[in-house]
PDB file of C-alpha atoms in Angstrom:
ATOM      1  CA  UNK U   1       4.935  24.814  13.906  1.00 83.00           C
ATOM      2  CA  UNK U   2       3.340  27.687  15.776  1.00 86.00           C
ATOM      3  CA  UNK U   3       5.886  30.089  17.222  1.00 87.00           C
ATOM      4  CA  UNK U   4       5.944  30.700  20.987  1.00 88.00           C
ATOM      5  CA  UNK U   5       6.511  34.432  20.691  1.00 91.00           C
ATOM      6  CA  UNK U   6       7.111  37.213  18.178  1.00 91.00           C
ATOM      7  CA  UNK U   7      10.831  36.521  17.822  1.00 92.00           C
ATOM      8  CA  UNK U   8      11.015  32.838  18.722  1.00 92.00           C
ATOM      9  CA  UNK U   9      13.318  30.640  16.630  1.00 92.00           C
ATOM     10  CA  UNK U  10      11.808  28.838  13.680  1.00 90.00           C
ATOM     11  CA  UNK U  11      11.328  25.081  13.986  1.00 88.00           C
ATOM     12  CA  UNK U  12      12.772  22.631  11.474  1.00 87.00           C
ATOM     13  CA  UNK U  13       9.884  21.678   9.188  1.00 83.00           C
ATOM     14  CA  UNK U  14      11.357  18.230   8.627  1.00 82.00           C
ATOM     15  CA  UNK U  15      10.818  18.371   4.882  1.00 80.00           C
ATOM     16  CA  UNK U  16      12.053  15.260   3.069  1.00 77.00           C
ATOM     17  CA  UNK U  17      12.732  15.362  -0.665  1.00 79.00           C
ATOM     18  CA  UNK U  18      12.917  12.346  -2.939  1.00 78.00           C
ATOM     19  CA  UNK U  19      13.366  11.802  -6.641  1.00 85.00           C
ATOM     20  CA  UNK U  20      12.251   9.486  -9.418  1.00 88.00           C
ATOM     21  CA  UNK U  21      14.806   8.002 -11.786  1.00 92.00           C
ATOM     22  CA  UNK U  22      13.822   7.362 -15.383  1.00 95.00           C
ATOM     23  CA  UNK U  23      15.645   4.576 -17.199  1.00 95.00           C
ATOM     24  CA  UNK U  24      15.055   3.655 -20.840  1.00 95.00           C
ATOM     25  CA  UNK U  25      12.846   0.720 -21.745  1.00 95.00           C
ATOM     26  CA  UNK U  26      12.556  -0.217 -25.407  1.00 95.00           C
ATOM     27  CA  UNK U  27       9.379  -0.444 -27.471  1.00 94.00           C
ATOM     28  CA  UNK U  28      10.181  -2.170 -30.749  1.00 94.00           C
ATOM     29  CA  UNK U  29       8.470  -3.598 -33.808  1.00 92.00           C
ATOM     30  CA  UNK U  30       8.968  -4.232 -37.500  1.00 92.00           C
ATOM     31  CA  UNK U  31       6.774  -4.419 -40.590  1.00 91.00           C
ATOM     32  CA  UNK U  32       7.563  -6.010 -43.953  1.00 93.00           C
ATOM     33  CA  UNK U  33       6.308  -3.998 -46.935  1.00 91.00           C
ATOM     34  CA  UNK U  34       5.950  -5.369 -50.452  1.00 92.00           C
ATOM     35  CA  UNK U  35       8.141  -3.726 -53.076  1.00 90.00           C
ATOM     36  CA  UNK U  36       5.224  -4.101 -55.476  1.00 91.00           C
ATOM     37  CA  UNK U  37       3.096  -1.941 -53.184  1.00 89.00           C
ATOM     38  CA  UNK U  38       5.846   0.650 -53.010  1.00 87.00           C
ATOM     39  CA  UNK U  39       6.245   0.595 -56.796  1.00 89.00           C
ATOM     40  CA  UNK U  40       2.541   1.361 -57.186  1.00 87.00           C
ATOM     41  CA  UNK U  41       2.237   3.969 -54.465  1.00 79.00           C
ATOM     42  CA  UNK U  42       5.783   5.162 -53.792  1.00 73.00           C
ATOM     43  CA  UNK U  43       6.469   7.011 -50.573  1.00 79.00           C
ATOM     44  CA  UNK U  44       2.764   7.294 -49.722  1.00 85.00           C
ATOM     45  CA  UNK U  45       2.530   3.652 -48.664  1.00 84.00           C
ATOM     46  CA  UNK U  46       5.749   3.856 -46.658  1.00 81.00           C
ATOM     47  CA  UNK U  47       4.544   7.013 -44.877  1.00 85.00           C
ATOM     48  CA  UNK U  48       1.209   5.359 -44.051  1.00 88.00           C
ATOM     49  CA  UNK U  49       2.946   2.350 -42.506  1.00 87.00           C
ATOM     50  CA  UNK U  50       5.282   4.614 -40.498  1.00 85.00           C
ATOM     51  CA  UNK U  51       2.254   6.540 -39.231  1.00 89.00           C
ATOM     52  CA  UNK U  52       0.578   3.296 -38.148  1.00 91.00           C
ATOM     53  CA  UNK U  53       3.765   2.229 -36.355  1.00 89.00           C
ATOM     54  CA  UNK U  54       3.660   5.498 -34.441  1.00 89.00           C
ATOM     55  CA  UNK U  55       0.030   4.954 -33.457  1.00 92.00           C
ATOM     56  CA  UNK U  56       0.781   1.383 -32.380  1.00 92.00           C
ATOM     57  CA  UNK U  57       3.646   2.670 -30.223  1.00 92.00           C
ATOM     58  CA  UNK U  58       1.303   5.160 -28.543  1.00 92.00           C
ATOM     59  CA  UNK U  59      -1.186   2.354 -27.864  1.00 94.00           C
ATOM     60  CA  UNK U  60       1.560   0.182 -26.356  1.00 94.00           C
ATOM     61  CA  UNK U  61       2.583   3.066 -24.092  1.00 95.00           C
ATOM     62  CA  UNK U  62      -1.068   3.657 -23.140  1.00 95.00           C
ATOM     63  CA  UNK U  63      -1.535   0.025 -22.170  1.00 95.00           C
ATOM     64  CA  UNK U  64       1.705  -0.014 -20.172  1.00 97.00           C
ATOM     65  CA  UNK U  65       0.678   3.065 -18.160  1.00 97.00           C
ATOM     66  CA  UNK U  66      -2.986   2.282 -17.474  1.00 97.00           C
ATOM     67  CA  UNK U  67      -3.081  -1.512 -17.165  1.00 96.00           C
ATOM     68  CA  UNK U  68      -4.140  -2.937 -13.800  1.00 94.00           C
ATOM     69  CA  UNK U  69      -1.162  -5.312 -13.869  1.00 94.00           C
ATOM     70  CA  UNK U  70       2.315  -4.361 -15.043  1.00 92.00           C
ATOM     71  CA  UNK U  71       2.877  -5.187 -18.711  1.00 94.00           C
ATOM     72  CA  UNK U  72       5.716  -7.634 -19.381  1.00 94.00           C
ATOM     73  CA  UNK U  73       9.087  -5.876 -19.910  1.00 94.00           C
ATOM     74  CA  UNK U  74       7.494  -2.425 -19.454  1.00 96.00           C
ATOM     75  CA  UNK U  75       7.838  -0.022 -16.503  1.00 95.00           C
ATOM     76  CA  UNK U  76       5.409  -0.546 -13.602  1.00 95.00           C
ATOM     77  CA  UNK U  77       1.897   0.518 -14.587  1.00 96.00           C
ATOM     78  CA  UNK U  78      -0.068   3.114 -12.655  1.00 96.00           C
ATOM     79  CA  UNK U  79      -2.537   0.429 -11.611  1.00 95.00           C
ATOM     80  CA  UNK U  80       0.265  -1.730 -10.173  1.00 96.00           C
ATOM     81  CA  UNK U  81       2.040   1.145  -8.385  1.00 95.00           C
ATOM     82  CA  UNK U  82       2.104   0.881  -4.590  1.00 94.00           C
ATOM     83  CA  UNK U  83       0.102   3.419  -2.546  1.00 95.00           C
ATOM     84  CA  UNK U  84      -2.248   4.490  -5.346  1.00 97.00           C
ATOM     85  CA  UNK U  85      -5.613   5.118  -3.646  1.00 97.00           C
ATOM     86  CA  UNK U  86      -8.499   2.660  -4.023  1.00 97.00           C
ATOM     87  CA  UNK U  87     -11.997   2.264  -2.569  1.00 98.00           C
ATOM     88  CA  UNK U  88     -14.921  -0.159  -2.612  1.00 97.00           C
ATOM     89  CA  UNK U  89     -16.886   0.530  -5.788  1.00 97.00           C
ATOM     90  CA  UNK U  90     -20.671   0.863  -5.962  1.00 97.00           C
ATOM     91  CA  UNK U  91     -22.951  -2.050  -6.772  1.00 97.00           C
ATOM     92  CA  UNK U  92     -24.105  -1.751 -10.384  1.00 97.00           C
ATOM     93  CA  UNK U  93     -27.158   0.386 -11.035  1.00 96.00           C
ATOM     94  CA  UNK U  94     -27.879   1.604 -14.554  1.00 94.00           C
ATOM     95  CA  UNK U  95     -27.196   5.300 -15.018  1.00 91.00           C
ATOM     96  CA  UNK U  96     -26.047   5.941 -11.451  1.00 93.00           C
ATOM     97  CA  UNK U  97     -23.326   3.601 -10.123  1.00 96.00           C
ATOM     98  CA  UNK U  98     -20.512   4.567 -12.520  1.00 96.00           C
ATOM     99  CA  UNK U  99     -21.035   8.279 -11.822  1.00 95.00           C
ATOM    100  CA  UNK U 100     -21.111   7.448  -8.116  1.00 96.00           C
ATOM    101  CA  UNK U 101     -17.697   5.777  -8.450  1.00 97.00           C
ATOM    102  CA  UNK U 102     -16.228   8.833 -10.175  1.00 97.00           C
ATOM    103  CA  UNK U 103     -17.509  11.100  -7.401  1.00 95.00           C
ATOM    104  CA  UNK U 104     -16.111   8.740  -4.770  1.00 97.00           C
ATOM    105  CA  UNK U 105     -12.737   8.771  -6.538  1.00 98.00           C
ATOM    106  CA  UNK U 106     -12.646  12.568  -6.192  1.00 96.00           C
ATOM    107  CA  UNK U 107     -13.482  12.308  -2.513  1.00 97.00           C
ATOM    108  CA  UNK U 108     -10.774   9.704  -1.865  1.00 97.00           C
ATOM    109  CA  UNK U 109      -8.228  11.832  -3.733  1.00 97.00           C
ATOM    110  CA  UNK U 110      -9.220  14.895  -1.707  1.00 97.00           C
ATOM    111  CA  UNK U 111      -8.798  13.053   1.594  1.00 97.00           C
ATOM    112  CA  UNK U 112      -5.327  11.968   0.430  1.00 95.00           C
ATOM    113  CA  UNK U 113      -4.563  15.650  -0.354  1.00 93.00           C
ATOM    114  CA  UNK U 114      -4.169  14.852  -4.026  1.00 93.00           C
ATOM    115  CA  UNK U 115      -6.260  17.709  -5.424  1.00 94.00           C
ATOM    116  CA  UNK U 116      -3.500  20.048  -6.566  1.00 93.00           C
ATOM    117  CA  UNK U 117      -2.262  19.929 -10.132  1.00 94.00           C
ATOM    118  CA  UNK U 118      -3.638  18.865 -13.511  1.00 96.00           C
ATOM    119  CA  UNK U 119      -6.741  17.000 -12.359  1.00 98.00           C
ATOM    120  CA  UNK U 120      -8.670  14.751 -14.745  1.00 97.00           C
ATOM    121  CA  UNK U 121     -10.257  11.342 -15.178  1.00 97.00           C
ATOM    122  CA  UNK U 122      -8.883   8.645 -17.474  1.00 97.00           C
ATOM    123  CA  UNK U 123     -11.282   5.741 -18.015  1.00 97.00           C
ATOM    124  CA  UNK U 124     -11.975   2.678 -20.090  1.00 97.00           C
ATOM    125  CA  UNK U 125     -14.489   3.227 -22.929  1.00 95.00           C
ATOM    126  CA  UNK U 126     -16.592   0.550 -21.189  1.00 95.00           C
ATOM    127  CA  UNK U 127     -17.757   3.342 -18.858  1.00 96.00           C
ATOM    128  CA  UNK U 128     -18.747   5.736 -21.651  1.00 93.00           C
ATOM    129  CA  UNK U 129     -22.339   4.605 -22.188  1.00 91.00           C
ATOM    130  CA  UNK U 130     -23.170   4.603 -18.470  1.00 93.00           C
ATOM    131  CA  UNK U 131     -21.814   8.110 -18.050  1.00 92.00           C
ATOM    132  CA  UNK U 132     -23.765   9.369 -21.055  1.00 89.00           C
ATOM    133  CA  UNK U 133     -27.043   8.252 -19.503  1.00 90.00           C
ATOM    134  CA  UNK U 134     -26.147   9.454 -16.006  1.00 89.00           C
ATOM    135  CA  UNK U 135     -27.686  12.660 -14.705  1.00 84.00           C
ATOM    136  CA  UNK U 136     -26.715  14.969 -11.857  1.00 76.00           C
ATOM    137  CA  UNK U 137     -30.365  16.044 -11.655  1.00 75.00           C
ATOM    138  CA  UNK U 138     -32.737  13.499 -13.171  1.00 69.00           C
ATOM    139  CA  UNK U 139     -34.058  14.528 -16.593  1.00 67.00           C
ATOM    140  CA  UNK U 140     -32.416  17.944 -16.267  1.00 69.00           C
ATOM    141  CA  UNK U 141     -28.625  18.050 -16.086  1.00 75.00           C
ATOM    142  CA  UNK U 142     -26.452  15.399 -17.797  1.00 83.00           C
ATOM    143  CA  UNK U 143     -23.508  14.291 -15.676  1.00 86.00           C
ATOM    144  CA  UNK U 144     -21.137  14.250 -18.656  1.00 86.00           C
ATOM    145  CA  UNK U 145     -21.066  17.173 -21.036  1.00 87.00           C
ATOM    146  CA  UNK U 146     -18.862  18.270 -23.913  1.00 82.00           C
ATOM    147  CA  UNK U 147     -18.284  18.080 -27.621  1.00 71.00           C
ATOM    148  CA  UNK U 148     -17.090  14.559 -28.432  1.00 80.00           C
ATOM    149  CA  UNK U 149     -15.343  11.374 -27.299  1.00 79.00           C
ATOM    150  CA  UNK U 150     -12.291  12.981 -25.681  1.00 79.00           C
ATOM    151  CA  UNK U 151     -13.541  16.520 -25.063  1.00 84.00           C
ATOM    152  CA  UNK U 152     -15.947  15.691 -22.263  1.00 91.00           C
ATOM    153  CA  UNK U 153     -16.274  16.975 -18.693  1.00 92.00           C
ATOM    154  CA  UNK U 154     -17.586  15.220 -15.579  1.00 92.00           C
ATOM    155  CA  UNK U 155     -18.061  17.076 -12.297  1.00 89.00           C
ATOM    156  CA  UNK U 156     -16.065  19.981 -13.707  1.00 91.00           C
ATOM    157  CA  UNK U 157     -13.018  17.870 -14.649  1.00 95.00           C
ATOM    158  CA  UNK U 158     -11.896  16.626 -18.090  1.00 95.00           C
ATOM    159  CA  UNK U 159     -12.469  12.941 -18.767  1.00 95.00           C
ATOM    160  CA  UNK U 160     -10.463  10.964 -21.316  1.00 95.00           C
ATOM    161  CA  UNK U 161     -11.126   7.450 -22.579  1.00 95.00           C
ATOM    162  CA  UNK U 162      -8.489   4.928 -23.609  1.00 95.00           C
ATOM    163  CA  UNK U 163      -8.446   1.217 -24.344  1.00 95.00           C
ATOM    164  CA  UNK U 164      -5.212   1.149 -22.351  1.00 95.00           C
ATOM    165  CA  UNK U 165      -7.336   0.887 -19.192  1.00 97.00           C
ATOM    166  CA  UNK U 166      -8.100  -2.693 -18.230  1.00 96.00           C
ATOM    167  CA  UNK U 167     -11.691  -3.731 -18.961  1.00 96.00           C
ATOM    168  CA  UNK U 168     -13.986  -6.726 -19.137  1.00 96.00           C
ATOM    169  CA  UNK U 169     -16.389  -6.432 -22.076  1.00 93.00           C
ATOM    170  CA  UNK U 170     -19.951  -5.921 -20.898  1.00 92.00           C
ATOM    171  CA  UNK U 171     -18.966  -6.289 -17.244  1.00 96.00           C
ATOM    172  CA  UNK U 172     -16.585  -3.592 -15.958  1.00 97.00           C
ATOM    173  CA  UNK U 173     -13.987  -0.991 -16.809  1.00 97.00           C
ATOM    174  CA  UNK U 174     -11.135   0.638 -14.917  1.00 98.00           C
ATOM    175  CA  UNK U 175     -10.797   4.333 -14.285  1.00 98.00           C
ATOM    176  CA  UNK U 176      -8.406   6.774 -12.641  1.00 98.00           C
ATOM    177  CA  UNK U 177      -8.804  10.210 -11.137  1.00 98.00           C
ATOM    178  CA  UNK U 178      -5.689  12.126 -10.307  1.00 97.00           C
ATOM    179  CA  UNK U 179      -3.227  14.970 -10.677  1.00 97.00           C
ATOM    180  CA  UNK U 180      -1.506  13.984 -13.907  1.00 97.00           C
ATOM    181  CA  UNK U 181       1.456  16.322 -13.438  1.00 96.00           C
ATOM    182  CA  UNK U 182       2.658  13.650 -10.980  1.00 95.00           C
ATOM    183  CA  UNK U 183       3.102  11.115 -13.791  1.00 96.00           C
ATOM    184  CA  UNK U 184       6.466  11.655 -15.499  1.00 96.00           C
ATOM    185  CA  UNK U 185       7.020  10.270 -18.994  1.00 95.00           C
ATOM    186  CA  UNK U 186      10.537  10.415 -20.442  1.00 95.00           C
ATOM    187  CA  UNK U 187      11.521   9.861 -24.070  1.00 94.00           C
ATOM    188  CA  UNK U 188      15.223   9.206 -24.478  1.00 94.00           C
ATOM    189  CA  UNK U 189      15.239   9.863 -28.200  1.00 86.00           C
ATOM    190  CA  UNK U 190      12.852  10.429 -31.033  1.00 85.00           C
ATOM    191  CA  UNK U 191      11.050   7.521 -32.649  1.00 88.00           C
ATOM    192  CA  UNK U 192      13.724   5.654 -34.617  1.00 91.00           C
ATOM    193  CA  UNK U 193      12.515   3.919 -37.812  1.00 90.00           C
ATOM    194  CA  UNK U 194      15.145   2.187 -39.959  1.00 92.00           C
ATOM    195  CA  UNK U 195      14.411   1.172 -43.550  1.00 90.00           C
ATOM    196  CA  UNK U 196      16.076  -2.200 -44.150  1.00 94.00           C
ATOM    197  CA  UNK U 197      16.103  -3.152 -47.865  1.00 94.00           C
ATOM    198  CA  UNK U 198      18.270  -6.259 -47.411  1.00 95.00           C
ATOM    199  CA  UNK U 199      16.822  -8.736 -44.859  1.00 94.00           C
ATOM    200  CA  UNK U 200      13.773  -9.680 -46.954  1.00 95.00           C
ATOM    201  CA  UNK U 201      15.143  -8.734 -50.355  1.00 95.00           C
ATOM    202  CA  UNK U 202      14.663 -12.302 -51.598  1.00 95.00           C
ATOM    203  CA  UNK U 203      10.924 -11.979 -50.928  1.00 96.00           C
ATOM    204  CA  UNK U 204      10.680  -8.594 -52.708  1.00 95.00           C
ATOM    205  CA  UNK U 205      10.047  -6.809 -49.425  1.00 95.00           C
ATOM    206  CA  UNK U 206      11.645  -4.047 -47.417  1.00 92.00           C
ATOM    207  CA  UNK U 207      11.524  -4.082 -43.615  1.00 93.00           C
ATOM    208  CA  UNK U 208      10.703  -1.059 -41.455  1.00 91.00           C
ATOM    209  CA  UNK U 209      12.187  -1.479 -37.962  1.00 93.00           C
ATOM    210  CA  UNK U 210      10.982   0.726 -35.097  1.00 93.00           C
ATOM    211  CA  UNK U 211      12.730   1.408 -31.785  1.00 94.00           C
ATOM    212  CA  UNK U 212      11.652   3.865 -29.106  1.00 94.00           C
ATOM    213  CA  UNK U 213      13.257   4.369 -25.679  1.00 96.00           C
ATOM    214  CA  UNK U 214      10.810   5.490 -23.006  1.00 96.00           C
ATOM    215  CA  UNK U 215      10.091   5.318 -19.282  1.00 97.00           C
ATOM    216  CA  UNK U 216       7.388   6.574 -16.938  1.00 96.00           C
ATOM    217  CA  UNK U 217       7.241   6.890 -13.150  1.00 95.00           C
ATOM    218  CA  UNK U 218       4.705   8.159 -10.620  1.00 95.00           C
ATOM    219  CA  UNK U 219       6.134  10.825  -8.313  1.00 93.00           C
ATOM    220  CA  UNK U 220       3.230  10.917  -5.825  1.00 93.00           C
ATOM    221  CA  UNK U 221       1.094   7.745  -5.903  1.00 95.00           C
ATOM    222  CA  UNK U 222      -1.419   9.231  -3.433  1.00 94.00           C
ATOM    223  CA  UNK U 223      -2.261  11.866  -6.062  1.00 96.00           C
ATOM    224  CA  UNK U 224      -4.138   9.114  -7.970  1.00 98.00           C
ATOM    225  CA  UNK U 225      -7.208   7.035  -7.212  1.00 98.00           C
ATOM    226  CA  UNK U 226      -7.959   3.842  -9.182  1.00 98.00           C
ATOM    227  CA  UNK U 227     -11.337   2.171  -9.436  1.00 98.00           C
ATOM    228  CA  UNK U 228     -13.091  -0.622 -11.347  1.00 98.00           C
ATOM    229  CA  UNK U 229     -16.707   0.276 -12.128  1.00 98.00           C
ATOM    230  CA  UNK U 230     -19.291  -2.382 -12.936  1.00 97.00           C
ATOM    231  CA  UNK U 231     -21.209  -1.846 -16.174  1.00 96.00           C
ATOM    232  CA  UNK U 232     -23.694  -4.699 -15.841  1.00 95.00           C
TER     233      UNK U 232
END
């Protein structure tokens, strides 16, 4: 508050602090691997399967964070979090409407005072083609610029694409603009992969069992704006 005079007492700012609590949720899977395959290729095959399990875990986490609706047994997705900003998206127009939605998302975030932090877009790949043909100045300046699929910029902000965002093939794709330092992801241990040589021994297989304990929470929902852009 403004002070009455040079030495007036300070007013209580009324600041309220809150916290987010992360609690472990389990991502789990298993894969049976033929002993014949292992005999032919040794540890190389096992390492390849473990690598694929890690990638599949990352994809499951991606889908849980960016899905419009909360994924069963997972923490609440960003799209299903209360008080995330939304707006009425543009009617489809080739090469213009998707870019218009991204610009509107920035504006909505700015009005909600969500423009401080690690700002970026995260979008469904369904939006990629429309953004590539969009132009800030027709036939002169492309709206999206950069090196490759996930090293692009739009309106001066990084844009990342993930199939974790909800989409409808040939019709629409979800996107988010926000300050990503407000999304907290906690891992309660490293990725745990157990090699089980016994369960499927009678079938000449070993079983690789994966468990990962993870949680994510949004600290400031108003630091994010969600939209669903039409692509046709």
